[in-house]
Amino acid sequence: MISERDYYNALEIRHGKDNQKKFNGATVAICGLGGLGSNVAIALARAGIGKLILIDFDEVDITNIHRQQYKVSQIGMPKTQALKENLLEINPFIKIEAFQTKITEANVIDLVKAADVVCEAFDNPEAKALLVNTVLESLPEKYIVSGSGMAGFGSANLINTKKISKRFYLTGDGVSDVNDGIGLISSRVMVCAAHEAHMILRILMGECNP
Amino acid sequence: MVQINGESYNVSGKSLDAVLADLNFDAKKIAVEINEDIVPKANYPQVLLKDGDTVEVVSFVGGG
């Protein structure tokens, strides 16, 4: 078994001691554990983020496997539990708090208030808007990183990260809507998830530009 | 003039919710910032746009 010290020494070699200290001390809330959220969680766990708050009401379904970080053996499990297991295999030292619940106006602040950065990773546009609006209105000291527009087989190069305002970052192409019947493709969703995860790391490092 | 998502509109003096409706935005799927400050949803009817305002309307689409 690898020790926690060895694990973090290896991360320090890659990321630098100062950055790693910031990552280890950070808490990130991931809201929605589908194609975006499950991939963001894995990137952040590999980077050695200290604590993740995982929030999703759903269970792993056979139609998730093509783009979400679950296994066939996990079909039927709550996504919170399945992802926690997978993350702890990658990083046994990460702290994880998991909530199997639907985010609503009534519970959102309590769920994300311990986080330094909130990652919006829902698939429903109304849920995306609710979370972003609530965090910006009620938790002005938090950063929020959101994803909008990653469906279909369009060019991966159209997906980018924009800084909308001081604490609000938006990733995606802004327009590719799954409700237009163009489907969700693992590789393109992962590009968007990587933009979210990368921006979160940059924020934690103190780099505020996309 | 008011800048909305990078384009100029002659809407100073109009309420935010009226302008959003004119431009066919779905209020349930957006976040609106004026001069980089979030506008609480409940304030859309009362907020009047002023000459020189920069408005950013972020529209969320499905998929994740």
mmCIF file of C-alpha atoms in Angstrom:
data_model
loop_
_atom_site.group_PDB
_atom_site.id
_atom_site.type_symbol
_atom_site.label_atom_id
_atom_site.label_comp_id
_atom_site.label_asym_id
_atom_site.label_seq_id
_atom_site.Cartn_x
_atom_site.Cartn_y
_atom_site.Cartn_z
ATOM 1 C CA MET A 1 0.000 0.000 0.000
ATOM 2 C CA ILE A 2 1.269 3.436 -0.954
ATOM 3 C CA SER A 3 1.506 5.950 1.902
ATOM 4 C CA GLU A 4 -0.295 9.271 1.796
ATOM 5 C CA ARG A 5 3.078 11.003 1.937
ATOM 6 C CA ASP A 6 4.380 9.133 -1.116
ATOM 7 C CA TYR A 7 1.160 9.854 -2.964
ATOM 8 C CA TYR A 8 1.360 13.607 -2.359
ATOM 9 C CA ASN A 9 5.114 13.716 -3.009
ATOM 10 C CA ALA A 10 4.407 12.334 -6.478
ATOM 11 C CA LEU A 11 1.779 15.033 -7.028
ATOM 12 C CA GLU A 12 4.143 17.761 -5.812
ATOM 13 C CA ILE A 13 6.712 16.669 -8.381
ATOM 14 C CA ARG A 14 4.146 17.197 -11.164
ATOM 15 C CA HIS A 15 2.289 20.270 -9.906
ATOM 16 C CA GLY A 16 4.819 22.079 -7.729
ATOM 17 C CA LYS A 17 4.727 22.255 -3.941
ATOM 18 C CA ASP A 18 2.839 25.555 -3.709
ATOM 19 C CA ASN A 19 0.113 24.536 -6.138
ATOM 20 C CA GLN A 20 -0.276 21.145 -4.491
ATOM 21 C CA LYS A 21 -0.726 22.768 -1.107
ATOM 22 C CA LYS A 22 -3.549 24.869 -2.558
ATOM 23 C CA PHE A 23 -5.175 21.833 -4.199
ATOM 24 C CA ASN A 24 -4.904 19.766 -0.990
ATOM 25 C CA GLY A 25 -6.531 22.550 1.005
ATOM 26 C CA ALA A 26 -9.431 23.033 -1.393
ATOM 27 C CA THR A 27 -13.023 21.817 -1.366
ATOM 28 C CA VAL A 28 -14.948 21.614 -4.645
ATOM 29 C CA ALA A 29 -18.682 20.872 -4.926
ATOM 30 C CA ILE A 30 -19.679 18.962 -8.067
ATOM 31 C CA CYS A 31 -23.367 19.386 -8.819
ATOM 32 C CA GLY A 32 -24.530 16.634 -11.166
ATOM 33 C CA LEU A 33 -22.516 13.447 -11.691
ATOM 34 C CA GLY A 34 -23.209 12.702 -15.350
ATOM 35 C CA GLY A 35 -20.928 13.151 -18.325
ATOM 36 C CA LEU A 36 -19.560 16.443 -17.068
ATOM 37 C CA GLY A 37 -19.505 15.858 -13.311
ATOM 38 C CA SER A 38 -18.072 12.323 -13.278
ATOM 39 C CA ASN A 39 -15.218 13.390 -15.561
ATOM 40 C CA VAL A 40 -14.562 16.606 -13.610
ATOM 41 C CA ALA A 41 -14.456 14.582 -10.373
ATOM 42 C CA ILE A 42 -11.861 12.178 -11.761
ATOM 43 C CA ALA A 43 -9.626 14.991 -13.036
ATOM 44 C CA LEU A 44 -9.816 16.765 -9.657
ATOM 45 C CA ALA A 45 -9.216 13.577 -7.651
ATOM 46 C CA ARG A 46 -6.128 12.865 -9.772
ATOM 47 C CA ALA A 47 -4.919 16.421 -9.157
ATOM 48 C CA GLY A 48 -5.120 15.831 -5.400
ATOM 49 C CA ILE A 49 -7.952 18.163 -4.470
ATOM 50 C CA GLY A 50 -8.460 17.753 -0.715
ATOM 51 C CA LYS A 51 -12.208 17.296 -0.615
ATOM 52 C CA LEU A 52 -15.035 16.798 -3.085
ATOM 53 C CA ILE A 53 -18.714 17.278 -2.349
ATOM 54 C CA LEU A 54 -20.635 15.059 -4.787
ATOM 55 C CA ILE A 55 -24.321 15.774 -5.413
ATOM 56 C CA ASP A 56 -26.704 13.814 -7.644
ATOM 57 C CA PHE A 57 -30.133 12.218 -7.141
ATOM 58 C CA ASP A 58 -29.800 9.604 -9.867
ATOM 59 C CA GLU A 59 -28.659 6.008 -10.286
ATOM 60 C CA VAL A 60 -26.255 4.617 -12.869
ATOM 61 C CA ASP A 61 -28.164 3.572 -15.993
ATOM 62 C CA ILE A 62 -27.095 1.524 -19.006
ATOM 63 C CA THR A 63 -27.526 4.643 -21.170
ATOM 64 C CA ASN A 64 -24.888 6.476 -19.062
ATOM 65 C CA ILE A 65 -22.025 4.095 -19.692
ATOM 66 C CA HIS A 66 -21.048 5.532 -23.100
ATOM 67 C CA ARG A 67 -19.847 8.827 -21.588
ATOM 68 C CA GLN A 68 -19.911 8.724 -17.800
ATOM 69 C CA GLN A 69 -17.196 7.339 -15.547
ATOM 70 C CA TYR A 70 -19.095 4.281 -14.309
ATOM 71 C CA LYS A 71 -18.839 0.555 -14.980
ATOM 72 C CA VAL A 72 -21.420 -1.953 -16.172
ATOM 73 C CA SER A 73 -21.101 -3.629 -12.773
ATOM 74 C CA GLN A 74 -22.343 -0.375 -11.173
ATOM 75 C CA ILE A 75 -25.629 -0.123 -13.092
ATOM 76 C CA GLY A 76 -28.431 0.504 -10.585
ATOM 77 C CA MET A 77 -26.153 1.985 -7.913
ATOM 78 C CA PRO A 78 -26.583 5.598 -6.803
ATOM 79 C CA LYS A 79 -24.124 7.688 -8.832
ATOM 80 C CA THR A 80 -22.838 9.261 -5.611
ATOM 81 C CA GLN A 81 -21.835 5.857 -4.237
ATOM 82 C CA ALA A 82 -20.486 4.474 -7.525
ATOM 83 C CA LEU A 83 -18.362 7.546 -8.209
ATOM 84 C CA LYS A 84 -17.077 7.629 -4.632
ATOM 85 C CA GLU A 85 -15.850 4.033 -5.048
ATOM 86 C CA ASN A 86 -14.180 4.823 -8.367
ATOM 87 C CA LEU A 87 -12.536 7.989 -7.050
ATOM 88 C CA LEU A 88 -11.154 6.227 -3.965
ATOM 89 C CA GLU A 89 -9.526 3.617 -6.216
ATOM 90 C CA ILE A 90 -7.707 6.484 -7.977
ATOM 91 C CA ASN A 91 -6.986 8.578 -4.878
ATOM 92 C CA PRO A 92 -7.500 6.730 -1.587
ATOM 93 C CA PHE A 93 -6.638 9.878 0.392
ATOM 94 C CA ILE A 94 -9.272 12.258 -0.978
ATOM 95 C CA LYS A 95 -12.134 13.243 1.340
ATOM 96 C CA ILE A 96 -15.553 12.787 -0.176
ATOM 97 C CA GLU A 97 -18.928 13.933 1.070
ATOM 98 C CA ALA A 98 -21.780 12.563 -1.036
ATOM 99 C CA PHE A 99 -25.420 13.672 -1.134
ATOM 100 C CA GLN A 100 -27.940 11.610 -3.065
ATOM 101 C CA THR A 101 -30.490 14.361 -3.517
ATOM 102 C CA LYS A 102 -31.972 16.686 -6.081
ATOM 103 C CA ILE A 103 -30.688 20.255 -5.832
ATOM 104 C CA THR A 104 -33.504 22.742 -5.257
ATOM 105 C CA GLU A 105 -33.748 26.396 -4.372
ATOM 106 C CA ALA A 106 -34.397 25.296 -0.775
ATOM 107 C CA ASN A 107 -31.321 23.084 -0.270
ATOM 108 C CA VAL A 108 -28.682 24.413 -2.675
ATOM 109 C CA ILE A 109 -26.980 26.831 -0.297
ATOM 110 C CA ASP A 110 -26.582 24.244 2.475
ATOM 111 C CA LEU A 111 -25.210 21.687 0.013
ATOM 112 C CA VAL A 112 -22.489 23.855 -1.508
ATOM 113 C CA LYS A 113 -21.638 26.336 1.250
ATOM 114 C CA ALA A 114 -18.507 24.445 2.392
ATOM 115 C CA ALA A 115 -16.971 24.586 -1.112
ATOM 116 C CA ASP A 116 -14.380 27.050 -2.402
ATOM 117 C CA VAL A 117 -15.490 26.458 -5.989
ATOM 118 C CA VAL A 118 -18.852 25.157 -7.223
ATOM 119 C CA CYS A 119 -18.910 23.106 -10.431
ATOM 120 C CA GLU A 120 -22.227 23.170 -12.304
ATOM 121 C CA ALA A 121 -22.493 19.876 -14.176
ATOM 122 C CA PHE A 122 -26.208 19.281 -14.669
ATOM 123 C CA ASP A 123 -27.793 18.331 -17.980
ATOM 124 C CA ASN A 124 -31.061 20.259 -17.548
ATOM 125 C CA PRO A 125 -30.779 23.936 -18.588
ATOM 126 C CA GLU A 126 -33.260 25.123 -15.953
ATOM 127 C CA ALA A 127 -31.274 23.368 -13.225
ATOM 128 C CA LYS A 128 -28.075 24.941 -14.586
ATOM 129 C CA ALA A 129 -29.666 28.397 -14.447
ATOM 130 C CA LEU A 130 -31.036 27.824 -10.938
ATOM 131 C CA LEU A 131 -27.662 26.802 -9.529
ATOM 132 C CA VAL A 132 -25.667 29.565 -11.230
ATOM 133 C CA ASN A 133 -28.164 32.264 -10.247
ATOM 134 C CA THR A 134 -28.402 31.076 -6.645
ATOM 135 C CA VAL A 135 -24.650 30.862 -6.124
ATOM 136 C CA LEU A 136 -24.014 34.283 -7.687
ATOM 137 C CA GLU A 137 -26.885 35.902 -5.775
ATOM 138 C CA SER A 138 -26.528 34.266 -2.367
ATOM 139 C CA LEU A 139 -22.919 33.091 -2.077
ATOM 140 C CA PRO A 140 -20.967 35.946 -3.639
ATOM 141 C CA GLU A 141 -17.629 34.787 -2.203
ATOM 142 C CA LYS A 142 -17.740 31.467 -4.163
ATOM 143 C CA TYR A 143 -16.496 30.809 -7.644
ATOM 144 C CA ILE A 144 -18.822 28.997 -10.024
ATOM 145 C CA VAL A 145 -17.712 27.139 -13.142
ATOM 146 C CA SER A 146 -20.532 26.037 -15.444
ATOM 147 C CA GLY A 147 -20.840 24.038 -18.679
ATOM 148 C CA SER A 148 -23.280 24.799 -21.484
ATOM 149 C CA GLY A 149 -23.195 23.471 -25.036
ATOM 150 C CA MET A 150 -21.270 20.235 -25.587
ATOM 151 C CA ALA A 151 -23.725 17.931 -27.399
ATOM 152 C CA GLY A 152 -23.173 16.331 -30.800
ATOM 153 C CA PHE A 153 -20.267 15.538 -33.117
ATOM 154 C CA GLY A 154 -19.381 19.188 -33.871
ATOM 155 C CA SER A 155 -15.759 20.312 -33.663
ATOM 156 C CA ALA A 156 -14.168 19.930 -30.249
ATOM 157 C CA ASN A 157 -12.336 23.194 -30.997
ATOM 158 C CA LEU A 158 -15.557 25.178 -30.556
ATOM 159 C CA ILE A 159 -15.569 24.375 -26.835
ATOM 160 C CA ASN A 160 -13.790 26.969 -24.726
ATOM 161 C CA THR A 161 -13.779 28.705 -21.324
ATOM 162 C CA LYS A 162 -15.094 32.241 -20.931
ATOM 163 C CA LYS A 163 -14.897 34.468 -17.902
ATOM 164 C CA ILE A 164 -18.337 36.068 -17.613
ATOM 165 C CA SER A 165 -17.628 38.058 -14.457
ATOM 166 C CA LYS A 166 -15.320 38.051 -11.464
ATOM 167 C CA ARG A 167 -16.445 34.686 -10.072
ATOM 168 C CA PHE A 168 -18.422 33.137 -12.941
ATOM 169 C CA TYR A 169 -16.805 31.051 -15.669
ATOM 170 C CA LEU A 170 -18.645 29.362 -18.539
ATOM 171 C CA THR A 171 -17.324 26.449 -20.574
ATOM 172 C CA GLY A 172 -18.775 24.845 -23.690
ATOM 173 C CA ASP A 173 -19.717 26.100 -27.155
ATOM 174 C CA GLY A 174 -22.803 27.852 -25.731
ATOM 175 C CA VAL A 175 -25.223 26.485 -28.335
ATOM 176 C CA SER A 176 -25.089 22.687 -28.936
ATOM 177 C CA ASP A 177 -28.276 21.567 -27.192
ATOM 178 C CA VAL A 178 -28.962 17.906 -26.495
ATOM 179 C CA ASN A 179 -32.660 18.729 -26.862
ATOM 180 C CA ASP A 180 -32.032 19.338 -30.583
ATOM 181 C CA GLY A 181 -31.645 15.555 -30.888
ATOM 182 C CA ILE A 182 -27.914 15.552 -31.546
ATOM 183 C CA GLY A 183 -26.953 13.225 -28.687
ATOM 184 C CA LEU A 184 -24.077 13.393 -26.254
ATOM 185 C CA ILE A 185 -20.717 12.009 -27.351
ATOM 186 C CA SER A 186 -18.162 10.928 -24.763
ATOM 187 C CA SER A 187 -15.179 12.677 -26.314
ATOM 188 C CA ARG A 188 -16.879 16.063 -26.748
ATOM 189 C CA VAL A 189 -18.455 15.988 -23.268
ATOM 190 C CA MET A 190 -15.024 15.115 -21.866
ATOM 191 C CA VAL A 191 -13.517 18.159 -23.610
ATOM 192 C CA CYS A 192 -16.053 20.364 -21.845
ATOM 193 C CA ALA A 193 -15.500 18.557 -18.520
ATOM 194 C CA ALA A 194 -11.745 19.037 -18.942
ATOM 195 C CA HIS A 195 -12.320 22.767 -19.485
ATOM 196 C CA GLU A 196 -14.307 22.907 -16.246
ATOM 197 C CA ALA A 197 -11.769 20.902 -14.245
ATOM 198 C CA HIS A 198 -8.850 22.887 -15.643
ATOM 199 C CA MET A 199 -10.454 26.227 -14.860
ATOM 200 C CA ILE A 200 -11.152 25.035 -11.308
ATOM 201 C CA LEU A 201 -7.463 24.175 -10.840
ATOM 202 C CA ARG A 202 -6.434 27.557 -12.264
ATOM 203 C CA ILE A 203 -8.805 29.382 -9.901
ATOM 204 C CA LEU A 204 -7.371 27.480 -6.934
ATOM 205 C CA MET A 205 -3.837 28.397 -8.069
ATOM 206 C CA GLY A 206 -4.872 32.051 -8.165
ATOM 207 C CA GLU A 207 -4.914 32.291 -11.979
ATOM 208 C CA CYS A 208 -8.155 34.082 -12.694
ATOM 209 C CA ASN A 209 -7.977 34.199 -16.503
ATOM 210 C CA PRO A 210 -9.370 31.300 -18.564
ATOM 211 C CA MET B 1 -27.536 52.662 -26.160
ATOM 212 C CA VAL B 2 -27.257 49.441 -24.178
ATOM 213 C CA GLN B 3 -24.791 46.658 -25.025
ATOM 214 C CA ILE B 4 -26.448 43.237 -24.818
ATOM 215 C CA ASN B 5 -24.159 40.263 -25.514
ATOM 216 C CA GLY B 6 -21.855 42.534 -27.490
ATOM 217 C CA GLU B 7 -24.501 44.235 -29.658
ATOM 218 C CA SER B 8 -25.989 47.707 -29.289
ATOM 219 C CA TYR B 9 -29.707 48.102 -28.616
ATOM 220 C CA ASN B 10 -31.738 51.272 -28.226
ATOM 221 C CA VAL B 11 -33.517 50.127 -25.060
ATOM 222 C CA SER B 12 -32.450 52.551 -22.330
ATOM 223 C CA GLY B 13 -35.325 53.229 -19.941
ATOM 224 C CA LYS B 14 -36.960 49.852 -20.646
ATOM 225 C CA SER B 15 -37.283 47.164 -17.984
ATOM 226 C CA LEU B 16 -34.976 44.171 -18.140
ATOM 227 C CA ASP B 17 -37.803 41.641 -18.280
ATOM 228 C CA ALA B 18 -39.462 43.424 -21.213
ATOM 229 C CA VAL B 19 -36.197 43.533 -23.156
ATOM 230 C CA LEU B 20 -35.472 39.862 -22.418
ATOM 231 C CA ALA B 21 -38.947 38.920 -23.652
ATOM 232 C CA ASP B 22 -38.500 41.031 -26.830
ATOM 233 C CA LEU B 23 -35.252 39.216 -27.546
ATOM 234 C CA ASN B 24 -36.947 35.829 -26.967
ATOM 235 C CA PHE B 25 -34.900 34.749 -23.963
ATOM 236 C CA ASP B 26 -36.479 32.095 -21.745
ATOM 237 C CA ALA B 27 -36.205 33.566 -18.231
ATOM 238 C CA LYS B 28 -35.980 30.091 -16.650
ATOM 239 C CA LYS B 29 -32.829 29.177 -18.594
ATOM 240 C CA ILE B 30 -30.692 32.281 -18.229
ATOM 241 C CA ALA B 31 -28.439 34.232 -15.890
ATOM 242 C CA VAL B 32 -28.171 37.992 -16.423
ATOM 243 C CA GLU B 33 -25.349 40.267 -15.385
ATOM 244 C CA ILE B 34 -25.372 44.034 -15.771
ATOM 245 C CA ASN B 35 -21.923 45.628 -15.611
ATOM 246 C CA GLU B 36 -20.618 42.311 -14.196
ATOM 247 C CA ASP B 37 -23.117 42.137 -11.332
ATOM 248 C CA ILE B 38 -25.688 39.361 -11.223
ATOM 249 C CA VAL B 39 -29.287 40.533 -11.411
ATOM 250 C CA PRO B 40 -31.457 38.539 -8.981
ATOM 251 C CA LYS B 41 -34.313 36.880 -10.884
ATOM 252 C CA ALA B 42 -36.898 38.591 -8.712
ATOM 253 C CA ASN B 43 -35.596 42.003 -9.787
ATOM 254 C CA TYR B 44 -35.986 41.557 -13.569
ATOM 255 C CA PRO B 45 -39.250 43.567 -13.720
ATOM 256 C CA GLN B 46 -37.921 46.500 -11.643
ATOM 257 C CA VAL B 47 -34.489 46.873 -13.229
ATOM 258 C CA LEU B 48 -34.456 49.658 -15.821
ATOM 259 C CA LEU B 49 -31.663 49.604 -18.395
ATOM 260 C CA LYS B 50 -29.534 52.747 -18.602
ATOM 261 C CA ASP B 51 -27.483 54.277 -21.368
ATOM 262 C CA GLY B 52 -24.016 52.722 -21.310
ATOM 263 C CA ASP B 53 -25.033 49.522 -19.471
ATOM 264 C CA THR B 54 -23.294 46.337 -20.542
ATOM 265 C CA VAL B 55 -25.655 43.373 -20.246
ATOM 266 C CA GLU B 56 -24.507 39.779 -20.489
ATOM 267 C CA VAL B 57 -27.288 37.207 -20.878
ATOM 268 C CA VAL B 58 -26.009 33.664 -20.473
ATOM 269 C CA SER B 59 -28.432 31.127 -21.971
ATOM 270 C CA PHE B 60 -28.053 27.577 -20.787
ATOM 271 C CA VAL B 61 -28.644 24.684 -23.183
ATOM 272 C CA GLY B 62 -29.213 21.027 -22.315
ATOM 273 C CA GLY B 63 -26.563 18.354 -21.968
ATOM 274 C CA GLY B 64 -24.006 17.312 -19.410
#
